[in-house]
Short mmCIF file of C-alpha atoms and ligand atoms in Angstrom, two decimals:
data_model
loop_
_atom_site.label_atom_id
_atom_site.label_comp_id
_atom_site.label_asym_id
_atom_site.label_seq_id
_atom_site.Cartn_x
_atom_site.Cartn_y
_atom_site.Cartn_z
CA UNK J 1 67.86 256.70 -43.44
CA UNK J 2 68.09 256.95 -47.28
CA UNK J 3 68.74 254.45 -49.78
CA UNK J 4 69.70 254.77 -53.30
CA UNK J 5 67.45 251.97 -54.33
CA UNK J 6 67.96 250.67 -57.80
CA UNK J 7 65.13 248.17 -57.47
CA UNK J 8 62.73 248.24 -60.32
CA UNK J 9 59.10 248.89 -59.30
CA UNK J 10 56.24 247.60 -60.99
CA UNK J 11 53.31 249.50 -59.50
CA UNK J 12 49.71 248.14 -58.81
CA UNK J 13 47.16 249.64 -61.33
CA UNK J 14 44.63 250.10 -58.47
CA UNK J 15 45.66 250.10 -54.79
CA UNK J 16 43.43 247.71 -52.58
CA UNK J 17 43.81 249.73 -49.39
CA UNK J 18 40.32 250.97 -49.54
CA UNK J 19 39.00 247.47 -48.99
CA UNK J 20 40.67 247.46 -45.46
CA UNK J 21 38.93 248.33 -42.27
CA UNK J 22 41.67 249.90 -40.24
CA UNK J 23 39.50 249.99 -37.25
CA UNK J 24 39.29 246.13 -37.12
CA UNK J 25 42.62 244.57 -38.34
CA UNK J 26 42.65 240.87 -37.86
CA UNK J 27 46.05 239.82 -37.66
CA UNK J 28 47.57 238.78 -41.30
CA UNK J 29 44.27 239.21 -43.00
CA UNK J 30 45.11 242.11 -45.30
CA UNK J 31 48.26 242.21 -47.70
CA UNK J 32 49.92 245.37 -48.58
CA UNK J 33 49.74 246.28 -52.32
CA UNK J 34 53.46 245.09 -53.16
CA UNK J 35 56.08 242.60 -52.40
CA UNK J 36 59.52 242.02 -52.95
CA UNK J 37 60.55 239.01 -55.10
CA UNK J 38 64.11 237.86 -55.56
CA UNK J 39 65.35 234.88 -57.39
CA UNK J 40 68.45 232.90 -56.61
CA UNK J 41 69.70 230.74 -59.58
CA UNK J 42 72.74 229.69 -61.32
CA UNK J 43 74.54 229.98 -57.77
CA UNK J 44 73.76 233.83 -57.47
CA UNK J 45 70.94 236.29 -56.37
CA UNK J 46 69.56 238.01 -59.08
CA UNK J 47 68.13 241.47 -58.81
CA UNK J 48 65.09 242.00 -56.64
CA UNK J 49 61.94 243.56 -58.01
CA UNK J 50 58.90 245.11 -56.51
CA UNK J 51 55.71 243.77 -57.90
CA UNK J 52 51.92 243.86 -57.17
CA UNK J 53 51.22 241.36 -54.26
CA UNK J 54 49.34 238.51 -55.83
CA UNK J 55 49.62 234.58 -56.36
CA UNK J 56 52.27 233.08 -57.90
CA UNK J 57 52.78 230.16 -60.36
CA UNK J 58 54.64 227.50 -58.49
CA UNK J 59 55.46 223.70 -59.55
CA UNK J 60 53.63 221.07 -57.27
CA UNK J 61 57.12 219.36 -57.38
CA UNK J 62 58.80 222.31 -55.77
CA UNK J 63 61.22 221.16 -53.22
CA UNK J 64 60.12 223.20 -50.12
CA UNK J 65 56.61 221.66 -50.33
CA UNK J 66 58.27 218.19 -50.04
CA UNK J 67 61.37 218.68 -47.70
CA UNK J 68 60.97 221.81 -46.01
CA UNK J 69 63.55 224.14 -46.99
CA UNK J 70 61.52 227.21 -45.97
CA UNK J 71 62.19 229.81 -43.50
CA UNK J 72 61.08 233.38 -42.50
CA UNK J 73 61.49 236.34 -40.31
CA UNK J 74 58.62 238.43 -38.62
CA UNK J 75 59.10 242.22 -37.65
CA UNK J 76 57.32 245.40 -37.30
CA UNK J 77 57.13 249.05 -38.88
CA UNK J 78 55.40 251.75 -37.35
CA UNK J 79 54.93 255.80 -37.27
CA UNK J 80 56.84 257.63 -34.84
CA UNK J 81 55.55 260.47 -32.82
CA UNK J 82 56.91 262.74 -35.23
CA UNK J 83 55.77 261.20 -38.20
CA UNK J 84 58.90 259.08 -39.28
CA UNK J 85 58.56 255.56 -40.35
CA UNK J 86 60.57 253.07 -37.92
CA UNK J 87 61.59 249.79 -38.96
CA UNK J 88 62.63 248.09 -35.71
CA UNK J 89 65.95 246.35 -35.46
CA UNK J 90 66.16 245.18 -39.14
CA UNK J 91 69.95 244.50 -39.08
CA UNK J 92 69.25 241.91 -36.05
CA UNK J 93 66.37 240.20 -38.18
CA UNK J 94 68.84 240.09 -41.09
CA UNK J 95 71.51 238.40 -39.10
CA UNK J 96 69.10 236.02 -37.47
CA UNK J 97 67.69 235.24 -41.02
CA UNK J 98 71.01 234.20 -42.15
CA UNK J 99 71.41 232.09 -39.26
CA UNK J 100 68.23 230.16 -40.29
CA UNK J 101 69.47 230.22 -43.74
CA UNK J 102 72.98 228.34 -42.90
CA UNK J 103 71.07 225.81 -40.86
CA UNK J 104 68.65 224.89 -43.69
CA UNK J 105 71.50 224.86 -46.19
CA UNK J 106 70.01 227.71 -47.91
CA UNK J 107 71.84 230.98 -49.52
CA UNK J 108 72.67 233.95 -47.63
CA UNK J 109 71.29 237.27 -48.38
CA UNK J 110 73.44 240.44 -48.05
CA UNK J 111 72.68 243.05 -45.42
CA UNK J 112 72.38 245.43 -48.57
CA UNK J 113 69.90 243.53 -50.42
CA UNK J 114 67.71 242.94 -47.36
CA UNK J 115 67.77 246.52 -46.13
CA UNK J 116 67.68 248.06 -49.38
CA UNK J 117 64.54 245.94 -50.34
CA UNK J 118 62.83 246.43 -47.09
CA UNK J 119 63.37 250.02 -47.07
CA UNK J 120 62.05 250.68 -50.81
CA UNK J 121 59.09 248.23 -50.12
CA UNK J 122 57.92 250.04 -46.89
CA UNK J 123 58.42 253.43 -48.17
CA UNK J 124 56.33 252.65 -51.17
CA UNK J 125 53.59 250.98 -49.17
CA UNK J 126 53.64 253.50 -46.45
CA UNK J 127 49.99 254.30 -46.54
CA UNK J 128 49.45 250.78 -45.23
CA UNK J 129 51.18 251.46 -41.86
CA UNK J 130 48.40 251.99 -39.45
CA UNK J 131 48.32 255.16 -37.35
CA UNK J 132 46.25 254.09 -34.09
CA UNK J 133 48.38 253.70 -31.04
CA UNK J 134 50.08 250.49 -31.01
CA UNK J 135 49.34 249.20 -34.37
CA UNK J 136 52.05 248.44 -37.02
CA UNK J 137 52.94 247.01 -40.43
CA UNK J 138 53.78 243.33 -39.70
CA UNK J 139 56.72 242.60 -42.21
CA UNK J 140 57.41 239.02 -43.25
CA UNK J 141 60.47 238.31 -45.28
CA UNK J 142 60.55 234.59 -46.22
CA UNK J 143 62.59 232.23 -48.40
CA UNK J 144 61.83 228.81 -49.85
CA UNK J 145 63.17 226.47 -52.32
CA UNK J 146 61.19 226.50 -55.51
CA UNK J 147 63.23 224.05 -57.94
CA UNK J 148 60.83 221.48 -59.40
CA UNK J 149 62.43 218.04 -58.44
CA UNK J 150 61.46 215.12 -56.77
CA UNK J 151 64.81 213.70 -55.44
CA UNK J 152 65.69 214.47 -51.88
CA UNK J 153 68.39 217.10 -52.21
CA UNK J 154 69.32 220.62 -51.24
CA UNK J 155 67.67 222.76 -53.96
CA UNK J 156 69.61 225.00 -56.29
CA UNK J 157 66.52 227.41 -56.78
CA UNK J 158 65.26 229.89 -54.25
CA UNK J 159 62.94 232.87 -54.01
CA UNK J 160 63.24 235.29 -51.38
CA UNK J 161 60.10 237.38 -50.63
CA UNK J 162 58.84 240.14 -48.47
CA UNK J 163 55.14 240.82 -47.88
CA UNK J 164 53.56 243.12 -45.28
CA UNK J 165 50.24 243.20 -43.68
CA UNK J 166 48.92 245.93 -41.18
CA UNK J 167 48.22 244.72 -37.61
CA UNK J 168 46.04 246.12 -34.82
CA UNK J 169 47.84 246.69 -31.30
CA UNK J 170 48.36 243.02 -29.78
CA UNK J 171 45.71 242.51 -26.99
CA UNK J 172 45.78 239.37 -25.03
CA UNK J 173 44.70 238.44 -21.40
CA UNK J 174 47.39 236.89 -19.39
CA UNK J 175 48.32 233.54 -20.58
CA UNK J 176 47.31 230.24 -19.15
CA UNK J 177 50.40 227.85 -20.00
CA UNK J 178 50.72 224.08 -20.10
CA UNK J 179 54.17 222.43 -19.28
CA UNK J 180 54.82 219.89 -21.91
CA UNK J 181 56.27 216.99 -20.59
CA UNK J 182 55.81 214.69 -23.56
CA UNK J 183 56.03 216.25 -26.86
CA UNK J 184 59.00 218.60 -27.90
CA UNK J 185 59.33 221.50 -30.21
CA UNK J 186 63.08 220.44 -30.80
CA UNK J 187 65.90 218.94 -29.27
CA UNK J 188 69.62 219.93 -28.88
CA UNK J 189 71.49 219.86 -32.31
CA UNK J 190 68.06 220.53 -34.06
CA UNK J 191 66.68 223.39 -35.67
CA UNK J 192 64.94 225.11 -32.79
CA UNK J 193 67.22 228.26 -33.17
CA UNK J 194 66.13 228.78 -36.87
CA UNK J 195 63.09 230.17 -37.74
CA UNK J 196 62.20 227.37 -40.23
CA UNK J 197 58.55 226.33 -41.26
CA UNK J 198 58.95 222.86 -39.88
CA UNK J 199 59.39 224.21 -36.33
CA UNK J 200 55.83 225.82 -36.22
CA UNK J 201 54.16 222.76 -38.24
CA UNK J 202 55.68 220.20 -35.72
CA UNK J 203 54.14 222.64 -32.99
CA UNK J 204 50.56 222.58 -33.97
CA UNK J 205 49.66 219.01 -32.78
CA UNK J 206 50.71 219.47 -29.16
CA UNK J 207 49.43 223.10 -28.96
CA UNK J 208 46.02 222.03 -30.28
CA UNK J 209 45.70 219.30 -27.49
CA UNK J 210 46.77 222.21 -24.83
CA UNK J 211 43.98 224.51 -26.45
CA UNK J 212 41.48 221.57 -26.05
CA UNK J 213 42.42 221.33 -22.40
CA UNK J 214 41.81 225.00 -21.93
CA UNK J 215 45.31 226.36 -22.21
CA UNK J 216 46.56 229.21 -24.22
CA UNK J 217 50.12 228.17 -24.80
CA UNK J 218 52.73 225.54 -24.30
CA UNK J 219 55.62 226.03 -21.94
CA UNK J 220 58.12 223.99 -23.75
CA UNK J 221 60.75 221.98 -21.97
CA UNK J 222 64.07 220.30 -22.68
CA UNK J 223 63.60 217.23 -24.89
CA UNK J 224 65.84 214.74 -22.70
CA UNK J 225 64.34 215.15 -19.30
CA UNK J 226 61.40 217.74 -19.43
CA UNK J 227 63.10 219.61 -16.30
CA UNK J 228 64.28 222.77 -17.86
CA UNK J 229 62.43 225.60 -19.65
CA UNK J 230 63.07 226.64 -23.09
CA UNK J 231 60.34 229.00 -24.51
CA UNK J 232 56.68 229.44 -24.30
CA UNK J 233 54.47 228.97 -27.42
CA UNK J 234 56.19 231.25 -29.94
CA UNK J 235 57.96 233.58 -27.72
CA UNK J 236 60.78 233.37 -25.42
CA UNK J 237 60.13 233.31 -21.61
CA UNK J 238 61.31 235.45 -18.59
CA UNK J 239 60.79 235.47 -14.86
CA UNK J 240 61.69 238.00 -12.08
CA UNK J 241 63.25 235.79 -9.28
CA UNK J 242 64.66 237.47 -6.16
CA UNK J 243 64.52 240.73 -7.88
CA UNK J 244 66.65 239.46 -10.93
CA UNK J 245 65.73 239.00 -14.38
CA UNK J 246 66.16 235.44 -15.32
CA UNK J 247 65.63 233.64 -18.89
CA UNK J 248 66.85 230.46 -20.29
CA UNK J 249 70.29 230.97 -21.87
CA UNK J 250 70.50 230.50 -25.70
CA UNK J 251 70.95 227.16 -26.96
CA UNK J 252 70.36 225.18 -30.08
CA UNK J 253 66.58 224.68 -28.98
CA UNK J 254 65.67 228.43 -28.35
CA UNK J 255 65.39 231.03 -30.90
CA UNK J 256 67.39 233.98 -30.41
CA UNK J 257 64.30 236.58 -30.02
CA UNK J 258 64.95 240.18 -30.88
CA UNK J 259 62.53 241.14 -28.14
CA UNK J 260 64.49 239.23 -25.72
CA UNK J 261 67.72 240.86 -26.57
CA UNK J 262 66.09 244.01 -26.47
CA UNK J 263 64.63 243.64 -22.95
CA UNK J 264 67.75 242.05 -21.49
CA UNK J 265 69.65 245.10 -22.73
CA UNK J 266 67.18 247.50 -21.23
CA UNK J 267 66.88 245.70 -17.95
CA UNK J 268 70.65 246.23 -17.68
CA UNK J 269 70.23 249.92 -18.46
CA UNK J 270 67.39 250.13 -15.85
CA UNK J 271 70.06 248.41 -13.28
CA UNK J 272 68.10 245.30 -13.03
CA UNK J 273 70.61 242.27 -12.56
CA UNK J 274 70.26 239.76 -15.65
CA UNK J 275 70.81 236.12 -15.48
CA UNK J 276 70.95 233.85 -18.55
CA UNK J 277 70.99 230.39 -17.58
CA UNK J 278 69.28 227.08 -17.01
CA UNK J 279 65.95 227.46 -15.45
CA UNK J 280 64.20 224.38 -13.90
CA UNK J 281 60.44 223.82 -13.46
CA UNK J 282 61.45 222.85 -9.85
CA UNK J 283 62.75 226.25 -9.32
CA UNK J 284 59.83 228.10 -10.67
CA UNK J 285 57.44 225.65 -8.58
CA UNK J 286 59.23 226.29 -5.35
CA UNK J 287 59.90 230.04 -5.95
CA UNK J 288 56.17 230.49 -6.50
CA UNK J 289 55.33 228.94 -3.25
CA UNK J 290 57.73 230.86 -1.33
CA UNK J 291 57.13 234.07 -3.37
CA UNK J 292 60.65 234.71 -4.58
CA UNK J 293 59.22 234.22 -8.21
CA UNK J 294 57.30 237.43 -8.71
CA UNK J 295 56.73 237.74 -12.40
CA UNK J 296 56.40 235.53 -15.61
CA UNK J 297 56.02 236.79 -19.06
CA UNK J 298 56.63 236.09 -22.79
CA UNK J 299 58.63 238.28 -25.17
CA UNK J 300 58.07 238.39 -28.73
CA UNK J 301 57.65 240.95 -31.68
CA UNK J 302 53.85 240.50 -31.69
CA UNK J 303 52.93 241.35 -28.10
CA UNK J 304 56.30 242.74 -26.89
CA UNK J 305 55.47 241.44 -23.37
CA UNK J 306 52.69 238.98 -22.99
CA UNK J 307 52.11 238.19 -18.88
CA UNK J 308 51.53 234.84 -17.57
CA UNK J 309 48.80 233.93 -15.16
CA UNK J 310 48.90 230.35 -14.71
CA UNK J 311 51.34 227.56 -15.20
CA UNK J 312 49.89 223.94 -15.12
CA UNK J 313 52.68 221.83 -13.96
CA UNK J 314 52.53 218.13 -12.55
CA UNK J 315 48.70 218.58 -12.67
CA UNK J 316 48.48 221.84 -10.60
CA UNK J 317 47.91 225.28 -11.72
CA UNK J 318 50.61 227.58 -10.33
CA UNK J 319 49.30 231.17 -10.01
CA UNK J 320 51.64 234.13 -10.94
CA UNK J 321 51.09 237.21 -9.15
CA UNK J 322 49.23 239.95 -11.44
CA UNK J 323 51.98 242.26 -12.95
CA UNK J 324 50.88 245.75 -11.72
CA UNK J 325 52.06 249.22 -13.39
CA UNK J 326 55.22 249.16 -11.29
CA UNK J 327 56.08 245.41 -12.27
CA UNK J 328 59.56 245.13 -14.35
CA UNK J 329 57.67 244.10 -17.35
CA UNK J 330 55.26 246.70 -17.64
CA UNK J 331 58.19 249.45 -16.89
CA UNK J 332 60.42 247.70 -19.51
CA UNK J 333 57.56 247.52 -22.05
CA UNK J 334 56.82 251.24 -21.61
CA UNK J 335 60.58 251.98 -22.06
CA UNK J 336 60.89 250.00 -25.27
CA UNK J 337 57.81 251.49 -26.52
CA UNK J 338 58.96 254.97 -25.69
CA UNK J 339 62.39 254.13 -27.66
CA UNK J 340 60.23 253.11 -30.59
CA UNK J 341 58.01 256.00 -30.73
CA UNK J 342 60.94 258.42 -30.39
CA UNK J 343 60.33 259.94 -27.13
CA UNK J 344 63.30 258.42 -25.36
CA UNK J 345 66.82 258.33 -26.96
CA UNK J 346 67.77 255.46 -29.05
CA UNK J 347 70.99 254.84 -27.62
CA UNK J 348 71.37 251.29 -28.96
CA UNK J 349 70.63 252.53 -32.41
CA UNK J 350 67.77 249.92 -32.75
CA UNK J 351 65.38 252.28 -34.86
CA UNK J 352 65.89 252.41 -38.68
CA UNK J 353 64.31 255.40 -39.38
CA UNK J 354 62.66 256.70 -42.83
CA UNK J 355 61.78 260.11 -43.21
CA UNK J 356 58.91 260.73 -45.76
C1 PLP E 1 59.57 230.12 -31.51
C2 PLP E 1 59.84 231.73 -31.32
N1 PLP E 1 60.32 232.13 -30.15
C3 PLP E 1 60.36 233.16 -29.96
C4 PLP E 1 60.20 234.35 -30.52
C5 PLP E 1 60.25 235.80 -30.17
O1 PLP E 1 61.28 236.43 -31.20
P1 PLP E 1 61.09 237.87 -31.58
O2 PLP E 1 61.26 238.55 -30.31
O3 PLP E 1 62.21 238.09 -32.37
O4 PLP E 1 59.72 237.86 -32.30
C6 PLP E 1 59.36 233.98 -31.68
C7 PLP E 1 58.61 235.08 -32.68
O5 PLP E 1 59.29 235.17 -33.64
C8 PLP E 1 59.24 232.45 -32.11
O6 PLP E 1 58.59 232.21 -33.40
#
């Protein structure tokens, strides 16, 4: 892809890249040299600019700090096998961002502004895209209200920013999950489907309790009865039941994960039957006992596929079979990886390629 970018660029005087230990990348520790900043004022977006990454002057009365108009996206860019930059599914991230913005009464961003800013920034900071296998540049577009006013109101002034951070391949041992049967992440009609900051702040407390009890993540359930499964931690959740791929169907309580969508699409390509429907805890408990549930895993941009080892339900630890190299999750993960790296055809046009 090429863009005829008109975005003004103020280059950093001296790159900070020599401070980065690319063999030891802690998630989100290092920020790439530049960022995109655009202002929404007087009812319209002003031209984005690219400036050196750095602190910004903000008012303590800035509305997002008090009333939470703040949303974000999370996506990845990496090198393909033949040396192109691949930004994975930016159009899908853009449309999800606009859904979050709509729910939070924040101004929409045009596809043109989103893609052009992203493309120009990532091309400029291409040296920050790590080269080792599985590593990537984590891309964080976000928006917040910065109008200074204490009255509770929908803000009039917003900033849209994109920052990038090099990250290592995601390594994790299979998750131990705790079914949450008291706290909720969200409720029907709430903001669960939006990627707004408050959803994450509200999840910290129950997640901290689960960690103290020896679990890695929470398996979130419906807010009314705590009988049906929503998501896992900050990922979507999938099961293989009777040889079918089963995942909770999207509602207002579930984030429409880009990885979820990619995996469901690839499952269909691979001839795997797919069911998007309500999934009860009881179905999983019974299915694990009678061995019809053979796999359970989380899906998300960070890990792509994260195997689940244990689910604590009703005071018991339910063990999930270990996912071997022929498991569905391993095969689909490999297929997705092949498409992203350019070693399998990208028939769904997910790769946004920049030739440098
Ligand atoms: C709450 C939540 N659910 C699911 C996901 C997975 O979404 P994606 O596959 O787009 O990363 C994420 C991560 O963005 C998340 O924060």
